[in-house]
Amino acid sequence: MPIDGWAGEIHPAAELFPLMEGDEFDALVDSIRSQGLREPAWLTKDGALLDGRNRVRACQAAGVKPEFRQYDGDQPVEFVIALNLNRRHLTEGQKAFVALSAVPLLAKDAEVRQKAGKKLDLPAPGREGSKHDRETVSRAARLTGSSGRSVQRAKRIDDADKELAAKVQSGELPLKTAEQQLKRKQAQEQEQQARVIVMAYVNSDAQGDKWRMYVGDFRERLNEIPDGSVDLILTDPPYPREFQELWSDLANHASRILAPQGILCALSGKIQLPEVMGRLGEHLNYGWIYSQPLPGSHSRIMARQILQAWKPWLAYSNGPWPSGRIDWHPDVLDPSARAKGNYRWQQDPDPARMLIDALCPQGGTVLDPFTGTGSYGVVAVDMGRTFIGMEADSDRFTQAVKRLGGQA
Ligand SMILES: C[S@@+](CC[C@H](N)C(=O)[O-])C[C@H]1O[C@@H](n2cnc3c(N)ncnc32)[C@H](O)[C@@H]1O
């Protein structure tokens, strides 16, 4: 605002130092009111305010007429920094920000001096990161009592987060703390972004050359599978009692999507076996029970005092059992029982491999409505079958998609 002796224009160097606020400013007003203005404000030859923004404001608040003097030199930035550096009690961070703001002004002043025929006291301007830039930064750091490293820090904060930068400039936050906060924030943002990408990934179905994964509840998603298009349903549904209903839905859908004489093979617990078989039998024909041995890890079935050593795979067919189509094969899914078998027991996919080999024609389609992380799908694709999977849990769905896509 124009005041007697000053038209209101402000030189950029006048804004290098933070404005005084609160108690600091009130103290300046009190001092000017009681003792008058001890230091005049400075104007450039063109009449722009070079130094004294706070004193002029405080004079107005105190009802005292400000005084101005003219600066005749050609290094206004150096002049302002020298005047204010000891007058103000600045933190390391504040000094670094003063230096950062001073960098372009110092470069411009050097240019003006050069045009006026004076010797260039900085290397000639070049591309970003040039010697000129580096030396201007070190000059700004030196003038403000800061360091090149702190100025770089201030720049990183200023470029990335103006709110944090303002906190350092006001002296509220030390430079190092602000940088740590910035790093934490950026890491969180990156993590969040990665999560959004995964979410975008899992919220939609995915497919590859020989497989397709549907995300969601199989009871809805199976409606999208054409009648009679699946040769083998190979699956491991959840066992607990509250999931019993799912067996009826599974059998019902299976009777529609399985090809004539197609087979459903499902691993089951033994406690609820009669009920499970009852539900499957409502829509499909009982075929056989295969045994999957559980070597080495006998689970204790508390309700029966039994150390369980095998699990049943229940095989039901859609219509008559396809005896004419399938070959002779063993009903214990023990890979070592194979003539040339040289497999290790722990290889979980092996029972699935044997079932697919025996029950699904070459090039046929295998479906697992409880895909989990996709073990059976990986085996099916590896054996040249087409695989269709469904999974309600988004994390497991993502893992299955990654495994099927060869990324895990
Ligand atoms: C026993 S796990 C299957 C493990 C799987 N064989 C594997 O290799 O990871 C059963 C899976 O069925 C999923 N599931 C349970 N209810 C479901 C439903 N209604 N629709 C689709 N998936 C379901 C569960 O999230 C779980 O991942």
Coordinates of C-alpha atoms and ligand atoms in Angstrom, one line a residue:
M1 CA 0.0 0.0 0.0
P2 CA 1.4 3.4 -0.9
I3 CA 2.8 5.4 2.0
D4 CA 4.3 8.8 2.0
G5 CA 7.8 8.3 0.3
W6 CA 7.0 4.9 -1.1
A7 CA 4.7 4.0 -4.0
G8 CA 3.9 0.5 -2.8
E9 CA 6.1 -1.6 -5.1
I10 CA 8.1 -4.4 -3.5
H11 CA 11.5 -5.8 -4.7
P12 CA 11.6 -9.6 -4.7
A13 CA 14.5 -9.6 -2.3
A14 CA 12.3 -7.9 0.3
E15 CA 10.3 -11.2 0.4
L16 CA 13.3 -13.5 1.0
F17 CA 12.8 -13.5 4.8
P18 CA 9.5 -14.7 6.4
L19 CA 7.0 -12.1 7.5
M20 CA 6.9 -11.7 11.3
E21 CA 3.9 -13.0 13.0
G22 CA 2.3 -13.1 16.4
D23 CA 4.5 -12.2 19.4
E24 CA 7.5 -11.3 17.4
F25 CA 5.5 -8.8 15.3
D26 CA 3.7 -7.4 18.4
A27 CA 7.1 -6.8 20.1
L28 CA 8.3 -4.9 17.0
V29 CA 5.2 -2.7 17.1
D30 CA 5.7 -2.0 20.8
S31 CA 9.3 -1.2 20.3
I32 CA 8.5 1.2 17.5
R33 CA 5.7 2.8 19.5
S34 CA 8.0 3.4 22.5
Q35 CA 11.4 4.1 21.0
G36 CA 10.5 5.1 17.4
L37 CA 11.9 3.5 14.2
R38 CA 15.6 2.9 14.8
E39 CA 16.4 1.5 11.4
P40 CA 14.8 3.0 8.3
A41 CA 13.3 0.9 5.5
W42 CA 15.3 0.6 2.3
L43 CA 14.1 1.4 -1.2
T44 CA 15.9 0.7 -4.5
K45 CA 16.7 3.5 -7.0
D46 CA 13.4 2.7 -8.7
G47 CA 11.5 3.2 -5.4
A48 CA 10.7 -0.5 -4.7
L49 CA 10.8 -1.6 -1.1
L50 CA 14.0 -3.6 -0.7
D51 CA 14.1 -4.2 3.0
G52 CA 11.7 -3.4 5.9
R53 CA 8.4 -5.0 5.1
N54 CA 7.9 -5.8 8.8
R55 CA 9.0 -2.4 10.0
V56 CA 6.7 -0.6 7.6
R57 CA 3.7 -2.7 8.7
A58 CA 4.7 -2.3 12.4
C59 CA 5.0 1.5 11.9
Q60 CA 1.5 1.5 10.5
A61 CA 0.2 -0.5 13.4
A62 CA 2.0 1.8 15.9
G63 CA 0.8 4.9 14.1
V64 CA 4.4 6.0 13.4
K65 CA 5.5 7.5 10.1
P66 CA 8.1 5.1 8.4
E67 CA 11.4 6.5 7.2
F68 CA 13.0 5.3 3.9
R69 CA 16.6 5.3 2.6
Q70 CA 17.8 4.5 -0.8
Y71 CA 20.1 1.6 -1.6
D72 CA 22.5 2.6 -4.4
G73 CA 24.5 -0.5 -4.8
D74 CA 24.2 -3.3 -7.4
Q75 CA 24.0 -6.3 -5.1
P76 CA 20.5 -5.9 -3.6
V77 CA 20.1 -9.5 -2.7
E78 CA 23.4 -9.7 -0.8
F79 CA 22.5 -6.5 0.9
V80 CA 19.2 -7.7 2.1
I81 CA 20.6 -11.0 3.3
A82 CA 23.4 -9.3 5.2
L83 CA 21.0 -6.9 6.9
N84 CA 18.6 -9.6 8.0
L85 CA 20.6 -12.6 8.8
N86 CA 21.8 -11.5 12.3
R87 CA 18.7 -9.4 13.0
R88 CA 16.4 -12.4 12.7
H89 CA 16.8 -15.6 14.7
L90 CA 16.3 -18.1 11.9
T91 CA 16.3 -21.9 12.1
E92 CA 18.5 -23.9 9.8
G93 CA 15.4 -24.7 7.8
Q94 CA 14.4 -21.1 7.4
K95 CA 17.9 -20.1 6.3
A96 CA 17.9 -22.9 3.7
F97 CA 14.6 -21.6 2.4
V98 CA 15.9 -18.0 2.3
A99 CA 18.9 -19.4 0.3
L100 CA 16.6 -21.3 -2.0
S101 CA 14.5 -18.2 -2.8
A102 CA 17.7 -16.2 -3.2
V103 CA 19.1 -18.4 -6.0
P104 CA 17.1 -17.1 -8.9
L105 CA 17.5 -13.5 -7.7
L106 CA 21.3 -13.8 -7.4
A107 CA 21.4 -15.2 -10.9
K108 CA 19.3 -12.4 -12.2
D109 CA 21.5 -9.7 -10.4
A110 CA 24.6 -11.3 -11.9
E111 CA 23.0 -11.0 -15.3
V112 CA 22.1 -7.3 -14.8
R113 CA 25.7 -6.6 -13.6
Q114 CA 27.1 -8.3 -16.7
K115 CA 24.8 -6.3 -19.0
A116 CA 26.1 -3.1 -17.3
G117 CA 29.6 -4.1 -18.4
K118 CA 30.8 -5.5 -15.1
K119 CA 32.8 -8.6 -14.8
L120 CA 30.7 -11.8 -14.6
D121 CA 31.1 -13.1 -11.1
L122 CA 29.3 -16.4 -11.7
P123 CA 29.9 -19.0 -14.4
A124 CA 27.7 -18.3 -17.5
P125 CA 24.2 -19.7 -17.2
G126 CA 23.8 -23.2 -18.8
R127 CA 21.4 -26.1 -18.6
E128 CA 19.8 -27.1 -15.3
G129 CA 22.4 -28.6 -13.0
S130 CA 25.2 -26.6 -14.7
K131 CA 28.2 -25.0 -13.0
H132 CA 26.3 -21.8 -13.0
D133 CA 23.4 -23.3 -11.1
R134 CA 25.7 -25.1 -8.6
E135 CA 27.7 -22.0 -7.9
T136 CA 24.7 -19.9 -7.5
V137 CA 23.3 -22.4 -4.9
S138 CA 26.6 -22.4 -3.0
R139 CA 26.7 -18.6 -3.0
A140 CA 23.2 -18.4 -1.7
A141 CA 24.0 -21.0 1.0
R142 CA 27.2 -19.2 2.0
L143 CA 25.4 -15.8 2.2
T144 CA 22.7 -17.2 4.5
G145 CA 24.9 -19.4 6.7
S146 CA 23.2 -22.5 5.3
S147 CA 24.8 -25.4 3.3
G148 CA 24.4 -26.6 -0.2
R149 CA 22.9 -29.8 1.2
S150 CA 20.3 -28.0 3.2
V151 CA 19.3 -25.9 0.2
Q152 CA 18.9 -29.1 -1.8
R153 CA 16.8 -30.5 1.0
A154 CA 14.6 -27.4 1.0
K155 CA 14.2 -27.6 -2.8
R156 CA 13.0 -31.2 -2.5
I157 CA 10.5 -30.3 0.1
D158 CA 9.4 -27.2 -1.8
D159 CA 8.9 -29.1 -5.0
A160 CA 6.9 -31.9 -3.4
D161 CA 4.8 -30.4 -0.7
K162 CA 4.1 -26.7 -0.3
E163 CA 2.3 -27.2 3.0
L164 CA 5.4 -28.8 4.6
A165 CA 7.6 -26.2 3.0
A166 CA 5.4 -23.5 4.6
K167 CA 5.9 -25.2 8.0
V168 CA 9.7 -25.1 7.7
Q169 CA 9.6 -21.5 6.5
S170 CA 7.6 -20.4 9.5
G171 CA 10.0 -22.1 11.8
E172 CA 7.4 -24.6 13.0
L173 CA 9.2 -27.7 11.6
P174 CA 13.0 -28.5 11.4
L175 CA 14.2 -29.2 8.0
K176 CA 15.3 -32.8 8.7
T177 CA 11.9 -33.6 10.3
A178 CA 10.1 -32.2 7.3
E179 CA 12.2 -34.3 5.0
Q180 CA 11.5 -37.4 7.0
Q181 CA 7.8 -36.6 7.0
L182 CA 7.9 -36.1 3.2
K183 CA 9.6 -39.4 2.7
R184 CA 7.1 -41.2 4.8
K185 CA 4.2 -39.5 3.0
Q186 CA 5.7 -40.3 -0.4
A187 CA 6.2 -44.0 0.6
Q188 CA 2.5 -44.1 1.8
E189 CA 1.3 -42.6 -1.4
Q190 CA 3.3 -45.1 -3.4
E191 CA 1.9 -47.9 -1.3
Q192 CA -1.6 -46.5 -1.7
Q193 CA -1.1 -46.3 -5.5
A194 CA 0.1 -49.9 -5.6
R195 CA -3.0 -50.9 -3.7
V196 CA -5.2 -49.0 -6.1
I197 CA -3.5 -50.8 -9.0
V198 CA -4.0 -54.2 -7.3
M199 CA -7.6 -53.3 -6.6
A200 CA -8.2 -52.3 -10.2
Y201 CA -6.6 -55.6 -11.1
V202 CA -8.7 -57.7 -8.7
N203 CA -12.0 -55.9 -9.3
S204 CA -12.2 -57.3 -12.8
D205 CA -11.9 -60.8 -14.2
A206 CA -8.7 -61.8 -15.8
Q207 CA -7.7 -64.1 -18.6
G208 CA -4.7 -65.6 -20.3
D209 CA -4.1 -67.8 -23.3
K210 CA -5.6 -71.0 -21.8
W211 CA -7.3 -69.7 -18.6
R212 CA -10.0 -67.3 -17.4
M213 CA -10.5 -66.2 -13.8
Y214 CA -13.8 -64.9 -12.5
V215 CA -13.8 -62.8 -9.3
G216 CA -16.8 -63.3 -7.0
D217 CA -19.2 -65.8 -5.7
F218 CA -19.3 -69.0 -7.8
R219 CA -23.1 -69.2 -7.3
E220 CA -23.5 -66.0 -9.4
R221 CA -20.5 -66.4 -11.7
L222 CA -21.3 -69.9 -12.8
N223 CA -24.5 -68.5 -14.5
E224 CA -22.1 -67.1 -17.1
I225 CA -20.7 -70.6 -18.1
P226 CA -22.5 -72.2 -21.1
D227 CA -24.4 -75.4 -20.7
G228 CA -22.4 -78.6 -21.2
S229 CA -19.1 -76.8 -21.7
V230 CA -17.0 -78.2 -18.9
D231 CA -15.3 -81.7 -18.8
L232 CA -14.1 -81.8 -15.3
I233 CA -14.9 -79.8 -12.2
L234 CA -11.9 -80.3 -9.9
T235 CA -12.3 -78.5 -6.6
D236 CA -11.6 -78.2 -2.9
P237 CA -14.6 -76.4 -1.2
P238 CA -14.4 -75.2 2.4
Y239 CA -15.3 -78.0 4.9
P240 CA -16.9 -76.3 7.9
R241 CA -20.6 -77.0 8.5
E242 CA -21.7 -73.5 7.7
F243 CA -20.6 -74.1 4.1
Q244 CA -22.7 -77.2 3.6
E245 CA -25.3 -75.4 1.6
L246 CA -22.7 -74.7 -1.0
W247 CA -22.5 -78.4 -2.0
S248 CA -26.1 -78.3 -3.2
D249 CA -25.5 -75.1 -5.2
L250 CA -22.3 -76.7 -6.6
A251 CA -24.0 -79.9 -7.7
N252 CA -27.0 -78.0 -9.1
H253 CA -24.8 -75.8 -11.3
A254 CA -22.5 -78.8 -12.2
S255 CA -25.5 -80.7 -13.7
R256 CA -26.0 -77.9 -16.1
I257 CA -22.5 -76.8 -17.1
L258 CA -20.9 -80.3 -17.2
A259 CA -20.8 -82.0 -20.6
P260 CA -22.8 -85.2 -20.8
Q261 CA -20.8 -87.8 -18.7
G262 CA -18.6 -84.9 -17.4
I263 CA -17.3 -85.4 -13.9
L264 CA -17.2 -83.4 -10.7
C265 CA -14.3 -84.3 -8.3
A266 CA -14.3 -82.6 -5.0
L267 CA -12.2 -83.0 -1.9
S268 CA -14.3 -83.4 1.2
G269 CA -13.9 -83.6 4.9
K270 CA -15.1 -86.9 6.5
I271 CA -17.3 -85.7 9.4
Q272 CA -20.0 -84.3 7.1
L273 CA -19.5 -86.9 4.4
P274 CA -23.0 -88.4 4.5
E275 CA -24.6 -84.9 4.2
V276 CA -22.2 -83.8 1.4
M277 CA -22.9 -87.0 -0.5
G278 CA -26.6 -86.5 -0.1
R279 CA -26.4 -83.0 -1.5
L280 CA -24.2 -84.1 -4.5
G281 CA -26.6 -87.0 -5.2
E282 CA -29.6 -84.7 -5.6
H283 CA -28.2 -83.5 -9.0
L284 CA -25.4 -85.9 -10.0
N285 CA -24.7 -89.6 -10.1
Y286 CA -22.3 -91.1 -7.5
G287 CA -19.2 -92.5 -9.3
W288 CA -16.4 -93.3 -6.9
I289 CA -14.2 -92.2 -4.0
Y290 CA -10.6 -91.6 -4.6
S291 CA -8.1 -91.5 -1.7
Q292 CA -5.6 -88.7 -1.4
P293 CA -3.0 -90.0 1.1
L294 CA -1.7 -87.4 3.7
P295 CA 1.7 -88.8 4.4
G296 CA 3.7 -87.4 7.2
S297 CA 1.1 -85.0 8.5
H298 CA -1.6 -87.0 10.2
S299 CA -4.2 -84.5 11.4
R300 CA -6.0 -85.3 14.7
I301 CA -9.8 -85.6 14.2
M302 CA -10.8 -84.8 17.8
A303 CA -14.4 -85.8 17.4
R304 CA -13.4 -89.3 16.5
Q305 CA -10.0 -89.9 18.2
I306 CA -8.6 -90.6 14.8
L307 CA -5.3 -89.7 13.2
Q308 CA -6.3 -89.0 9.7
A309 CA -4.0 -90.3 7.0
W310 CA -6.1 -89.8 3.8
K311 CA -8.8 -87.5 2.4
P312 CA -11.6 -88.4 0.1
W313 CA -12.1 -87.1 -3.4
L314 CA -15.8 -87.6 -4.2
A315 CA -16.4 -88.3 -7.9
Y316 CA -19.8 -87.7 -9.4
S317 CA -20.8 -87.9 -13.0
N318 CA -23.4 -86.0 -15.0
G319 CA -25.4 -88.9 -16.3
P320 CA -23.7 -92.3 -16.5
W321 CA -20.1 -92.8 -15.5
P322 CA -17.9 -92.5 -18.6
S323 CA -16.4 -96.0 -18.5
G324 CA -16.0 -96.2 -22.2
R325 CA -14.1 -92.9 -22.5
I326 CA -11.6 -93.2 -19.7
D327 CA -8.7 -95.5 -19.2
W328 CA -7.9 -97.8 -16.3
H329 CA -6.4 -95.9 -13.4
P330 CA -5.7 -96.3 -9.7
D331 CA -8.0 -94.9 -7.0
V332 CA -5.3 -94.1 -4.6
L333 CA -3.8 -90.8 -5.7
D334 CA -0.4 -91.8 -4.7
P335 CA 2.1 -90.6 -7.3
S336 CA 4.6 -93.2 -6.2
A337 CA 2.1 -95.9 -7.2
R338 CA 2.7 -95.0 -10.9
A339 CA 5.0 -97.3 -12.8
K340 CA 7.6 -94.7 -13.5
G341 CA 6.6 -92.5 -10.7
N342 CA 9.4 -90.7 -9.0
Y343 CA 7.5 -88.0 -7.3
R344 CA 7.7 -86.7 -3.8
W345 CA 4.7 -86.9 -1.6
Q346 CA 4.7 -83.3 -0.6
Q347 CA 3.9 -82.2 -4.1
D348 CA 0.3 -81.1 -3.5
P349 CA -0.6 -80.7 -7.2
D350 CA 0.1 -84.4 -7.9
P351 CA -3.3 -85.8 -6.9
A352 CA -4.9 -83.1 -9.1
R353 CA -2.5 -84.0 -11.9
M354 CA -3.6 -87.7 -11.7
L355 CA -7.3 -86.9 -11.7
I356 CA -7.0 -84.6 -14.7
D357 CA -4.9 -87.1 -16.5
A358 CA -7.5 -89.9 -15.8
L359 CA -10.8 -87.9 -16.1
C360 CA -10.4 -84.9 -18.4
P361 CA -9.9 -85.5 -22.2
Q362 CA -6.8 -83.9 -23.8
G363 CA -7.6 -80.3 -24.7
G364 CA -10.7 -80.4 -22.5
T365 CA -11.9 -77.8 -19.9
V366 CA -11.3 -78.0 -16.2
L367 CA -13.2 -75.7 -13.8
D368 CA -12.5 -74.9 -10.1
P369 CA -15.2 -72.7 -8.5
F370 CA -13.2 -72.5 -5.3
T371 CA -9.9 -71.7 -6.9
G372 CA -8.1 -70.2 -3.8
T373 CA -4.6 -69.4 -4.9
G374 CA -5.0 -71.5 -8.1
S375 CA -3.0 -74.7 -7.6
Y376 CA -5.4 -76.9 -9.7
G377 CA -5.6 -74.2 -12.4
V378 CA -1.8 -74.1 -12.8
V379 CA -1.7 -77.9 -13.1
A380 CA -4.6 -77.9 -15.6
V381 CA -3.0 -75.3 -17.9
D382 CA 0.4 -77.1 -17.6
M383 CA -1.3 -80.3 -18.8
G384 CA -2.7 -78.6 -21.9
R385 CA -6.3 -78.2 -20.6
T386 CA -8.3 -74.9 -20.6
F387 CA -8.9 -73.7 -17.1
I388 CA -11.8 -71.7 -15.7
G389 CA -11.5 -70.5 -12.1
M390 CA -13.6 -68.6 -9.6
E391 CA -12.7 -67.1 -6.3
A392 CA -14.5 -64.8 -3.9
D393 CA -11.6 -63.6 -1.9
S394 CA -9.8 -60.8 -3.7
D395 CA -6.3 -61.5 -2.3
R396 CA -6.4 -65.1 -3.2
F397 CA -7.9 -64.2 -6.6
T398 CA -5.0 -61.9 -7.2
Q399 CA -2.5 -64.6 -6.3
A400 CA -4.2 -67.1 -8.5
V401 CA -4.1 -64.6 -11.4
K402 CA -0.4 -64.0 -10.9
R403 CA 0.3 -67.7 -10.7
L404 CA -1.7 -68.5 -13.8
G405 CA 0.0 -65.6 -15.6
G406 CA 3.4 -67.0 -14.6
Q407 CA 4.3 -64.1 -12.3
A408 CA 4.4 -66.1 -9.1
Ligands
LIG1 C1 -10.1 -74.7 0.6 S1 -9.9 -73.3 -0.3 C2 -9.3 -73.8 -1.9 C3 -7.8 -73.9 -1.9 C4 -7.3 -74.1 -3.4 N1 -7.4 -75.4 -3.8 C5 -5.9 -73.6 -3.5 O1 -5.1 -74.2 -4.3 O2 -5.6 -72.5 -2.9 C6 -11.5 -72.7 -0.6 C7 -11.6 -71.4 -1.4 O3 -13.0 -71.2 -1.7 C8 -13.3 -69.8 -1.6 N2 -14.7 -69.6 -1.5 C9 -15.5 -69.8 -0.4 N3 -16.8 -69.6 -0.7 C10 -16.8 -69.2 -2.0 C11 -17.9 -68.8 -2.9 N4 -19.2 -68.8 -2.5 N5 -17.5 -68.4 -4.2 C12 -16.2 -68.4 -4.6 N6 -15.2 -68.8 -3.8 C13 -15.5 -69.2 -2.5 C14 -12.5 -69.3 -0.4 O4 -12.2 -67.9 -0.5 C15 -11.2 -70.2 -0.5 O5 -10.2 -69.5 -1.2

